[in-house]
Short mmCIF file of N, CA, C and O in Angstrom, two decimals:
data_model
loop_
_atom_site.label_atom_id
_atom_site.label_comp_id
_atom_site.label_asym_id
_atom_site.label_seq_id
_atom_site.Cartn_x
_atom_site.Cartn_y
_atom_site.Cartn_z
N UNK A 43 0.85 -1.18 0.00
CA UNK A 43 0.00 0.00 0.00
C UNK A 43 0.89 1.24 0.00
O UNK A 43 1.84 1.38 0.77
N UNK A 44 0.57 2.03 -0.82
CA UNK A 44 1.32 3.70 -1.10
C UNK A 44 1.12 4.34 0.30
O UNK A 44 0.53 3.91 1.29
N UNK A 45 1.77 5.43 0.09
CA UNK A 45 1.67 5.93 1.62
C UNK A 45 0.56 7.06 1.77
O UNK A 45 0.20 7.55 2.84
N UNK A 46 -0.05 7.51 0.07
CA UNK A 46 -1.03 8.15 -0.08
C UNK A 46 -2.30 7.85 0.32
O UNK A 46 -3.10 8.60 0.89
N UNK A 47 -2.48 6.36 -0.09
CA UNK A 47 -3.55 5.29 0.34
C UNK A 47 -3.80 5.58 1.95
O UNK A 47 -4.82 6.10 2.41
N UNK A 48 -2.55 5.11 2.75
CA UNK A 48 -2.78 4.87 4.17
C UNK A 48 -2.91 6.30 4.75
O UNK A 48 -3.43 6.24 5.87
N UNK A 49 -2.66 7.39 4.42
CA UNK A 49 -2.59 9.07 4.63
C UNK A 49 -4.44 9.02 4.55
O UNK A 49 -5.15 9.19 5.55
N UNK A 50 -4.92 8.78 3.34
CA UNK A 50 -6.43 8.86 3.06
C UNK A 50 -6.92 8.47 4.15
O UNK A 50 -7.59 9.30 4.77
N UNK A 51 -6.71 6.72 4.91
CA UNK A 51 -7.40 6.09 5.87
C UNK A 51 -7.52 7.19 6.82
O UNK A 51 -8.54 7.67 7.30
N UNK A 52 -5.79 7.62 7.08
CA UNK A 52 -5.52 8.47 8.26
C UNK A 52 -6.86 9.60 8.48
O UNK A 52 -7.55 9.82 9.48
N UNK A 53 -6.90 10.20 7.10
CA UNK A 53 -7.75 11.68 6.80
C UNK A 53 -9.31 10.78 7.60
O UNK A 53 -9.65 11.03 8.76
N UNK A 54 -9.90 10.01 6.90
CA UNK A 54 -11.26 9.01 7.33
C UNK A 54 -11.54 9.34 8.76
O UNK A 54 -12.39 10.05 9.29
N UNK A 55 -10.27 8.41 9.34
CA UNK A 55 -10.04 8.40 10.88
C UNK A 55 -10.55 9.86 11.73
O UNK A 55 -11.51 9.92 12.51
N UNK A 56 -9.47 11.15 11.28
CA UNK A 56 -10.08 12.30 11.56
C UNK A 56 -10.84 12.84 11.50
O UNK A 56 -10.79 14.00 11.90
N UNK A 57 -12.07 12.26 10.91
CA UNK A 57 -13.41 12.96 10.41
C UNK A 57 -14.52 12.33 11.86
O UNK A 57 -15.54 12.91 12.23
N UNK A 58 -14.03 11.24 12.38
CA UNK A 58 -14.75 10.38 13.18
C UNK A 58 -14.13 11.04 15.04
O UNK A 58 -14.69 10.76 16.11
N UNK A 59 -13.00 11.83 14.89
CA UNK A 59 -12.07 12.12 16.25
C UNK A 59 -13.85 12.80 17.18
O UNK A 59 -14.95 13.18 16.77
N UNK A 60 -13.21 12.61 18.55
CA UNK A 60 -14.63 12.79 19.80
C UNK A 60 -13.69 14.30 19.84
O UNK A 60 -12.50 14.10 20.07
N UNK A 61 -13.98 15.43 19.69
CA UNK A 61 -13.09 16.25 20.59
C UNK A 61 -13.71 17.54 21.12
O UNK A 61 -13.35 18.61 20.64
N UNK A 62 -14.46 17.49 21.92
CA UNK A 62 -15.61 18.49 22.36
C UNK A 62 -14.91 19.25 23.25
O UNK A 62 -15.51 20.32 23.29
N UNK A 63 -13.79 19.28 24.12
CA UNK A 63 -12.72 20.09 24.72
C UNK A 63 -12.17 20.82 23.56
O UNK A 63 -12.53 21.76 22.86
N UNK A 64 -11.13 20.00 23.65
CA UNK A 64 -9.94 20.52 22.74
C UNK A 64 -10.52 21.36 21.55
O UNK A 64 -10.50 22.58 21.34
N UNK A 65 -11.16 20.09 20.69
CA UNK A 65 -11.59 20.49 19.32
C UNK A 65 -10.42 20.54 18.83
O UNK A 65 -10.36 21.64 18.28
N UNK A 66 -9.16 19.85 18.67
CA UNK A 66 -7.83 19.33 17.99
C UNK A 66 -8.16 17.74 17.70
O UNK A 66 -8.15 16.82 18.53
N UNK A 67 -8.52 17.65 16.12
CA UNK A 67 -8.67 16.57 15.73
C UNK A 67 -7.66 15.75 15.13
O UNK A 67 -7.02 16.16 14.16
N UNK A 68 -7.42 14.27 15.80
CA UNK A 68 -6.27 13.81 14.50
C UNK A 68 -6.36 12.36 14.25
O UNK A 68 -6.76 11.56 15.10
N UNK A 69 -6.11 12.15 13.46
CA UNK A 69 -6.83 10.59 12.67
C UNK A 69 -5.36 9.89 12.29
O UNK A 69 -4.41 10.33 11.63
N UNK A 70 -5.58 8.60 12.98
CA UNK A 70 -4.36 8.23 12.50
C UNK A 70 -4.79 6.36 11.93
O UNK A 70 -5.64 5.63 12.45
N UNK A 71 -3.83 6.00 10.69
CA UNK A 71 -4.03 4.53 10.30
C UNK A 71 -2.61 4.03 10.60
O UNK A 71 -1.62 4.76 10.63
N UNK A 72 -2.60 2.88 10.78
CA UNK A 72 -1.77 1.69 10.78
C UNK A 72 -1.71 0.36 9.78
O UNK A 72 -2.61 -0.48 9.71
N UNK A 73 -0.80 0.33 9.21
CA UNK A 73 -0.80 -0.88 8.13
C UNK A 73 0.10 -1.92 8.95
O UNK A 73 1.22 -1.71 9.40
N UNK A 74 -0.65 -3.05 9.04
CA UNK A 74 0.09 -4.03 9.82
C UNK A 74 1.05 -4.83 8.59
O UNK A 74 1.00 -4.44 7.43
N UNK A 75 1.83 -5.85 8.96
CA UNK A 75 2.69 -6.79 8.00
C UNK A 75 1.89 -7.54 7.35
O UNK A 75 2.24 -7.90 6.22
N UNK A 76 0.51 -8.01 7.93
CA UNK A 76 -0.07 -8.90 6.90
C UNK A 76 -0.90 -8.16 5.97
O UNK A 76 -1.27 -8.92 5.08
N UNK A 77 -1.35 -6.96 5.83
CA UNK A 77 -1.57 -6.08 4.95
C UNK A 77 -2.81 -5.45 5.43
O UNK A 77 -3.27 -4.78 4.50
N UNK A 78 -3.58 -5.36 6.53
CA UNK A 78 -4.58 -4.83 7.42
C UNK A 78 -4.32 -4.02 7.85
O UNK A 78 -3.56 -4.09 8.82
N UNK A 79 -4.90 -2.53 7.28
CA UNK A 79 -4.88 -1.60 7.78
C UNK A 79 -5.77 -1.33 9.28
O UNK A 79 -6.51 -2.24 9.64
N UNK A 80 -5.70 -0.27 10.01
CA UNK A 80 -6.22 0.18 11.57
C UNK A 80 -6.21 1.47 11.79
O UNK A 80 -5.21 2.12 12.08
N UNK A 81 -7.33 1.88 11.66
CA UNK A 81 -7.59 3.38 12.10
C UNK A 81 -8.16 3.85 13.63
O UNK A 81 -8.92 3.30 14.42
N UNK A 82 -7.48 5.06 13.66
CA UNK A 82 -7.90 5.49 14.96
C UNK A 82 -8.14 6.82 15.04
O UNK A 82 -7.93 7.44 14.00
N UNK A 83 -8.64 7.61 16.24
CA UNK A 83 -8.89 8.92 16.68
C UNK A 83 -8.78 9.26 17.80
O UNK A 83 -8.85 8.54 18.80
N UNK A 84 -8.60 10.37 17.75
CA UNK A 84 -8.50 10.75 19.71
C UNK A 84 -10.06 11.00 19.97
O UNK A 84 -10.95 11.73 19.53
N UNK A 85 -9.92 10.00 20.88
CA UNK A 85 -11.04 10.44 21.90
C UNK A 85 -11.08 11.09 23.08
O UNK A 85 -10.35 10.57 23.92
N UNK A 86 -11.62 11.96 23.40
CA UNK A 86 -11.56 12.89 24.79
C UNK A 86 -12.43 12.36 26.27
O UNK A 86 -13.25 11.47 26.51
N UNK A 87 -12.01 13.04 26.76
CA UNK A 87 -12.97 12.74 27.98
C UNK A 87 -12.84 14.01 28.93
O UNK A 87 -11.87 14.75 29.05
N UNK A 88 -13.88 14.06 29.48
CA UNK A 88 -14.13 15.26 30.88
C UNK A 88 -12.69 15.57 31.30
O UNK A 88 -11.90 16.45 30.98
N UNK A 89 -12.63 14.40 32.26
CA UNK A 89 -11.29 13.46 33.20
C UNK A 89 -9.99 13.72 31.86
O UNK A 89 -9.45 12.74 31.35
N UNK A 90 -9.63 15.22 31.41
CA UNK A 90 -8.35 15.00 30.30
C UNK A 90 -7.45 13.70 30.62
O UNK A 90 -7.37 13.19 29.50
N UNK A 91 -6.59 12.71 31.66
CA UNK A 91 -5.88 11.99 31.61
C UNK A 91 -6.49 10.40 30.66
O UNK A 91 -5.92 9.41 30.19
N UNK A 92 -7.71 10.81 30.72
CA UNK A 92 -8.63 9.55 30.41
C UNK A 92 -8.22 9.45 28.41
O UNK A 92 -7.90 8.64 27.54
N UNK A 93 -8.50 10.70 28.58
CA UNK A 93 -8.18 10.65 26.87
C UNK A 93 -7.30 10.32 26.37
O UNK A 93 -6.23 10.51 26.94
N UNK A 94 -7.31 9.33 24.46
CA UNK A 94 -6.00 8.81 24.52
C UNK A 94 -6.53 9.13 22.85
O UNK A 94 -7.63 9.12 22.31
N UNK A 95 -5.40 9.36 22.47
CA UNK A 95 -4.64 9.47 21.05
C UNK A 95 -5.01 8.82 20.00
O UNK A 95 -5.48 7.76 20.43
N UNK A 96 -5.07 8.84 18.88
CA UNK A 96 -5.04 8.68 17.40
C UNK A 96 -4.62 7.25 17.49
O UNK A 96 -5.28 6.21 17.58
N UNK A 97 -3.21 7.48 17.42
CA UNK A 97 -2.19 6.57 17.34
C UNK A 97 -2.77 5.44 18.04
O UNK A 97 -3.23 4.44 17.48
N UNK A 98 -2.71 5.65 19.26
CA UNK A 98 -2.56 4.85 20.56
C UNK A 98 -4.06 3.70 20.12
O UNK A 98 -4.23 2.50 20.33
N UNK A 99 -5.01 4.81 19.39
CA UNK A 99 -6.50 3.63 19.26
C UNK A 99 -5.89 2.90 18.10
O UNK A 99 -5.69 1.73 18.41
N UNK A 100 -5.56 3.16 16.98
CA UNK A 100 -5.05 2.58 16.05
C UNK A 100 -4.15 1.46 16.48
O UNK A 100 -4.39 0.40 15.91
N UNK A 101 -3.51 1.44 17.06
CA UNK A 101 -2.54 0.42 17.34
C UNK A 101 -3.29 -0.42 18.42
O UNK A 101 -2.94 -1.60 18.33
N UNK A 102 -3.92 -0.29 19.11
CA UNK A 102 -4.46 -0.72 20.09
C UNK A 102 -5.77 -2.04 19.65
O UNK A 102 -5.94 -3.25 19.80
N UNK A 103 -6.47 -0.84 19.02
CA UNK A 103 -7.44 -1.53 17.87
C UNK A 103 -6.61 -2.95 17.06
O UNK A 103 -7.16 -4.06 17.05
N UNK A 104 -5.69 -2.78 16.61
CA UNK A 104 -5.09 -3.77 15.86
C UNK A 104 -4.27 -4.90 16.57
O UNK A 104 -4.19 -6.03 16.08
N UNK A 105 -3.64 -4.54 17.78
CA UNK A 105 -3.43 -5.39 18.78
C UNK A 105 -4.44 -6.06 19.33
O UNK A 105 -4.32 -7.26 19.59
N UNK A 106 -5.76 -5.28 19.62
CA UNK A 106 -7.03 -6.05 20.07
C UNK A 106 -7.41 -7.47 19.02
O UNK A 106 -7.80 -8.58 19.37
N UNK A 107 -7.24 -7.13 18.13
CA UNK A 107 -7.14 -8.36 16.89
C UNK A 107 -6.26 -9.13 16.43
O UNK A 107 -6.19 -9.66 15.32
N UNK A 108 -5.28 -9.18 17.72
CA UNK A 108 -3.89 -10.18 17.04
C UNK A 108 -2.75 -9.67 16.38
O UNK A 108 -1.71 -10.22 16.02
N UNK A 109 -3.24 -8.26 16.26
CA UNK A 109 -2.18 -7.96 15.07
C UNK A 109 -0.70 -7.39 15.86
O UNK A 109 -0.91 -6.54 16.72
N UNK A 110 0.39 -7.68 15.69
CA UNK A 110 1.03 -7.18 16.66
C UNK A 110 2.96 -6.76 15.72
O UNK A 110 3.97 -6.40 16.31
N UNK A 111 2.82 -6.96 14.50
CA UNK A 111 3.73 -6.25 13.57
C UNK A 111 2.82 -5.31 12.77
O UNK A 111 1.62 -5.37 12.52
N UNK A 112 3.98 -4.25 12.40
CA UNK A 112 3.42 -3.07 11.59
C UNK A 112 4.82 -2.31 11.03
O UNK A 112 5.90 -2.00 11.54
N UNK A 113 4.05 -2.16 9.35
CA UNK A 113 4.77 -1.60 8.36
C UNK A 113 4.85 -0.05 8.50
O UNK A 113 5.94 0.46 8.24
N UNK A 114 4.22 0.46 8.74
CA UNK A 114 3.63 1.96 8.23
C UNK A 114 2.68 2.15 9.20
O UNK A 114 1.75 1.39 9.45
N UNK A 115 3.10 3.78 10.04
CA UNK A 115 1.53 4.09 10.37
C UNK A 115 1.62 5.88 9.97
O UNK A 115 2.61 6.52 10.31
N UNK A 116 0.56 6.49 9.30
CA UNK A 116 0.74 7.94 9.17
C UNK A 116 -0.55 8.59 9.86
O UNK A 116 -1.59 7.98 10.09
N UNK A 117 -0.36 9.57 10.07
CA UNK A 117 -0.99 10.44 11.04
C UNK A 117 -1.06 11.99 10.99
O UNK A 117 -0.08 12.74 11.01
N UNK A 118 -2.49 12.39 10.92
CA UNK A 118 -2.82 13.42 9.99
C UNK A 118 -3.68 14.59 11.18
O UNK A 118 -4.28 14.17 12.17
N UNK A 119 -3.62 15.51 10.94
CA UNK A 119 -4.04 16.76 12.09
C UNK A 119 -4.14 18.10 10.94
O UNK A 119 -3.46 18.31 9.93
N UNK A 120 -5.38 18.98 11.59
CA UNK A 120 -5.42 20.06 11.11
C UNK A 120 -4.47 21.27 11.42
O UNK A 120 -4.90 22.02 12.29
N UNK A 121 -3.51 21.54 10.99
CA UNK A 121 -2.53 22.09 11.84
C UNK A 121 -1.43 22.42 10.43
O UNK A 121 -1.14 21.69 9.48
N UNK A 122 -0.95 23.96 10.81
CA UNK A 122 -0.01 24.70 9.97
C UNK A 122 0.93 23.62 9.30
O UNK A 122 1.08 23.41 8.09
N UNK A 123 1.72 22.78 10.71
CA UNK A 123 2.49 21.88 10.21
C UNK A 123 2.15 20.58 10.36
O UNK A 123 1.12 20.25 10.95
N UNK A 124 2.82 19.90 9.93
CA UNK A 124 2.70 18.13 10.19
C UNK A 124 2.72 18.02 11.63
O UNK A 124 3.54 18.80 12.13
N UNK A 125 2.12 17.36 12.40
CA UNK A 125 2.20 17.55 13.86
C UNK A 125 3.09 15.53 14.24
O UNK A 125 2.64 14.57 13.62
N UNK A 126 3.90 15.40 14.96
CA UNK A 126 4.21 14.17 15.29
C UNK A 126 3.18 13.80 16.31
O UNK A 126 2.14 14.41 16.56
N UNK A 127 3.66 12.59 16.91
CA UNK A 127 3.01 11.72 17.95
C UNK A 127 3.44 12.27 19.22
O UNK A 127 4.61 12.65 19.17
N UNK A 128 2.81 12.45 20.50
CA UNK A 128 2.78 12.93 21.30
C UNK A 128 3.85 11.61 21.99
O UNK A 128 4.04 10.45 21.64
N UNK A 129 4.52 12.66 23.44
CA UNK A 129 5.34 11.25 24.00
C UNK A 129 4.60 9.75 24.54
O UNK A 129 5.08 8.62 24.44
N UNK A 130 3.41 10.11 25.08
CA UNK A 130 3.35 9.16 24.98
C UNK A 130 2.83 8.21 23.84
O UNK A 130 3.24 7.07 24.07
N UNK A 131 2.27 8.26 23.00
CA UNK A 131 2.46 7.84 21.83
C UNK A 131 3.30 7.34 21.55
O UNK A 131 3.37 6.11 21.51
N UNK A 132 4.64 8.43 21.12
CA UNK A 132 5.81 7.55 21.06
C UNK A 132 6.39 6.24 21.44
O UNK A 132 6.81 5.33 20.72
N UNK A 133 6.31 6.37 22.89
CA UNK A 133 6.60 4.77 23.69
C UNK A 133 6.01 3.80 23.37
O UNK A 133 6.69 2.79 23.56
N UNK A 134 4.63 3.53 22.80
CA UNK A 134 3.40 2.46 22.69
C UNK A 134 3.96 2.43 21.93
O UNK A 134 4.55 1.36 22.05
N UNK A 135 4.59 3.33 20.19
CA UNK A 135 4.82 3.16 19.49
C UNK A 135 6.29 2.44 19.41
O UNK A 135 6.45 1.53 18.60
N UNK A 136 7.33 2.85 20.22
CA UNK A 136 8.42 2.33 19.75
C UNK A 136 8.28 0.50 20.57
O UNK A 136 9.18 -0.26 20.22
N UNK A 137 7.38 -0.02 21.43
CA UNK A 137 6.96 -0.59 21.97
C UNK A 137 7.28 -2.37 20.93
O UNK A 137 7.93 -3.40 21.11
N UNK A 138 6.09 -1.65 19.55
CA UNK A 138 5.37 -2.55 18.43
C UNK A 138 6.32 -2.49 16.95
O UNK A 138 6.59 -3.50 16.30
N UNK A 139 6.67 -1.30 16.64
CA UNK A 139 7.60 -0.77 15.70
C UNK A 139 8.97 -0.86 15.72
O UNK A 139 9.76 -0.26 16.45
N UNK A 140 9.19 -1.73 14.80
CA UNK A 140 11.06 -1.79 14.18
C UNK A 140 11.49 -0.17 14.18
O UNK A 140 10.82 0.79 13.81
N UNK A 141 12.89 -0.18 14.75
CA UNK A 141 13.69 1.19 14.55
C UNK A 141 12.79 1.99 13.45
O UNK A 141 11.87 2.80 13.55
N UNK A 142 13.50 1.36 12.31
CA UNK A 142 13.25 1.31 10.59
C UNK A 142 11.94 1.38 10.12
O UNK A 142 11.62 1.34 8.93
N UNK A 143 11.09 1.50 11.18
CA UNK A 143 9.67 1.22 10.45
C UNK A 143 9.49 3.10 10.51
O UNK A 143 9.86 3.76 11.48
N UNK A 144 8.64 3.90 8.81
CA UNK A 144 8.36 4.43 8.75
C UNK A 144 6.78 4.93 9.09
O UNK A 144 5.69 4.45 8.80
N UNK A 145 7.33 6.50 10.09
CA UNK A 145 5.62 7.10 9.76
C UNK A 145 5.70 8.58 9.34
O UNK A 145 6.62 9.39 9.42
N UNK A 146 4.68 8.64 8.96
CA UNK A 146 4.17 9.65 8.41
C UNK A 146 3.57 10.48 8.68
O UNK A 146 2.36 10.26 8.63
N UNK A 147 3.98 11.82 9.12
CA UNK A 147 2.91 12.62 9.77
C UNK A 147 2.64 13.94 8.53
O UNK A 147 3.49 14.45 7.79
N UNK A 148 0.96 14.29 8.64
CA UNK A 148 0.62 15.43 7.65
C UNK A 148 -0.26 15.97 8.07
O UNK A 148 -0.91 15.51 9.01
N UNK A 149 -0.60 17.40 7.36
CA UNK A 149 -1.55 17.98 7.26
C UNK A 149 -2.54 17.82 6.71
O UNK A 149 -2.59 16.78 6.04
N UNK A 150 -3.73 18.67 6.71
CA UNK A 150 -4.69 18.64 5.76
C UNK A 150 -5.15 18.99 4.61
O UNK A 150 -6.07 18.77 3.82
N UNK A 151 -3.16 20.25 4.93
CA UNK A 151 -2.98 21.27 3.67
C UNK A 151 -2.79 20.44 2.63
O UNK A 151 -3.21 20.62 1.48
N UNK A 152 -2.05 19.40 3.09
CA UNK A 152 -1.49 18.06 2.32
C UNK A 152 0.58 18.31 2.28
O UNK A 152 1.35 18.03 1.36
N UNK A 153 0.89 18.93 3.71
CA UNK A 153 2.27 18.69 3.98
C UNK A 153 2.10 17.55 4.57
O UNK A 153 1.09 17.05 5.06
N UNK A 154 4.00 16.88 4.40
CA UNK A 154 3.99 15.76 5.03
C UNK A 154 5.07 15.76 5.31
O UNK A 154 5.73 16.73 4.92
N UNK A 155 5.83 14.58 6.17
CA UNK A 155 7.34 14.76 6.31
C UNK A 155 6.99 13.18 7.28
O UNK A 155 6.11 13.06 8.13
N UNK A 156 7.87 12.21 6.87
CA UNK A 156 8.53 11.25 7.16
C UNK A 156 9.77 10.59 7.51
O UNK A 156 10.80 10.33 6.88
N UNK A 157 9.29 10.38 8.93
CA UNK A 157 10.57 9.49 9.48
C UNK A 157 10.08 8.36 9.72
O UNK A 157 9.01 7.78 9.55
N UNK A 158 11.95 7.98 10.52
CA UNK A 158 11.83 6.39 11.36
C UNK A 158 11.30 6.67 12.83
O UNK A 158 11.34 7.70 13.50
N UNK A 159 10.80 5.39 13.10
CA UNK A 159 10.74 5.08 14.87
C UNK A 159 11.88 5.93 15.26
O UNK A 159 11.76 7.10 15.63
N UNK A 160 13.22 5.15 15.13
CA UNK A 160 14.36 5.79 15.87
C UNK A 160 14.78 7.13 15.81
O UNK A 160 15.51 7.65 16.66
N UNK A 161 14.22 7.85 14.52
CA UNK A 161 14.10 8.98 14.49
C UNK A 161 13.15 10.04 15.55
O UNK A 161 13.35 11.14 16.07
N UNK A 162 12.26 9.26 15.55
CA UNK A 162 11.16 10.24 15.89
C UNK A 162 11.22 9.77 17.50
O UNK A 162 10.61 10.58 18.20
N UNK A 163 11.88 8.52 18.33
CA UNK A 163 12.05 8.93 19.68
C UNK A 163 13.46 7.74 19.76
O UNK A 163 13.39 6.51 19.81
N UNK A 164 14.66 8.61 19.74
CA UNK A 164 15.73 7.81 19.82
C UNK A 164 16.29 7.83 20.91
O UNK A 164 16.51 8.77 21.68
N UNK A 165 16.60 6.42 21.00
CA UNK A 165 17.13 5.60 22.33
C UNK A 165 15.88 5.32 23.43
O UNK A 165 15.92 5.43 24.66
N UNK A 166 14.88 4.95 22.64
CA UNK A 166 13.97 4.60 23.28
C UNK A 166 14.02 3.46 24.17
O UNK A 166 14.72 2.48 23.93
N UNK A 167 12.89 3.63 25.77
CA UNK A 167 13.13 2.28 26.61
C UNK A 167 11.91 1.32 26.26
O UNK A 167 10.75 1.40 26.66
N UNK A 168 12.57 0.25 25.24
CA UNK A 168 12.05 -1.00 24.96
C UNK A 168 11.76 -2.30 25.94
O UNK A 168 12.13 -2.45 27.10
N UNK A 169 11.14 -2.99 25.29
CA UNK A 169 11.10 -4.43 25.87
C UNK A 169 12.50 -5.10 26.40
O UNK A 169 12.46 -5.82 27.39
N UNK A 170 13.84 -4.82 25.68
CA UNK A 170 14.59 -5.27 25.61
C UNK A 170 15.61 -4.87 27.14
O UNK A 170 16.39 -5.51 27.85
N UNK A 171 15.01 -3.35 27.13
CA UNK A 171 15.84 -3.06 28.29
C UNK A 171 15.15 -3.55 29.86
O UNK A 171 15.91 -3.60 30.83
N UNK A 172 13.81 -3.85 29.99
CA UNK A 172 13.53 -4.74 30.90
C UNK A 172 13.97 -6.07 31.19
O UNK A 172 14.32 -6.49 32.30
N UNK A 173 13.92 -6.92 29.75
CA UNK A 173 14.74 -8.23 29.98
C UNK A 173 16.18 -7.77 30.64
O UNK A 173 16.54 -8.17 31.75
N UNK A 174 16.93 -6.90 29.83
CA UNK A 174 18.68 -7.13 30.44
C UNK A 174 18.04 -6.58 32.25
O UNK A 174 18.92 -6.73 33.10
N UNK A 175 16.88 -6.09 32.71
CA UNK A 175 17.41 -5.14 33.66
C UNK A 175 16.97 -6.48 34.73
O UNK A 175 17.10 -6.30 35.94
N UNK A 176 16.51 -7.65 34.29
CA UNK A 176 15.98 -8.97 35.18
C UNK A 176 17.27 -9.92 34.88
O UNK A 176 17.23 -11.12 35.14
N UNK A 177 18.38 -9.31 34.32
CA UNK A 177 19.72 -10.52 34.35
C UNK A 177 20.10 -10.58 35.50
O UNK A 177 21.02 -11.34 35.80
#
């Protein structure tokens, strides 16, 4: 799948975001390895800590179904610039995602700008550093 394709899902996603606070909408898709895409939105709540991210439903959503590799996820917001994934985002994300795995963040203007995982939160604390920290 093009990255235009999965950007579109992304756009979908944002049309569906809960955001009666904020009113900052952002829609994000996920293309897993077996070729199943996963969309998500931020949903809000009263209780702000309750609310969780684009990203975070997208991936979550697709983990809820087994899915637990992923190629691509891009992520789209109304906003001057391409907006990234919030920190915590990031972590869930570097969590599921290879270094190397690209995302995509854009506008609505239709800017975009793409990186890696390791780009976008490097030297992240993985799975990996819990195992060494139980040697």
């Amino acid at each position: 799948m093009d990255q235009q394709t999965l950007l579109s899902h992304a756009k979908d996603a944002w049309n569906n975001a809960y955001v009666p606070y904020s009113k900052f909408r952002v829609g994000a898709a996920v293309l897993t390895k077996s070729g199943k895409v996963y969309k998500g939105c931020n949903i809000e709540n009263a209780a702000y800590p309750v609310t969780c991210c684009a990203e975070r439903v997208a991936i979550f959503k697709a983990i809820s179904e087994g899915e637990k590799e992923f190629q691509h996820i891009a992520v789209v917001a109304d906003t001057e610039r391409p907006v990234p994934p919030c920190g915590s985002c990031r972590q869930v994300l570097s969590e599921f995602c290879e270094p190397t795995m690209e995302i995509q963040i854009a506008n609505l203007k239709g800017d975009t700008k793409t990186m890696t995982m390791e780009e976008l939160l490097p030297f992240s604390f993985t799975p990996q550093d819990l195992a060494d920290g139980q040697k």
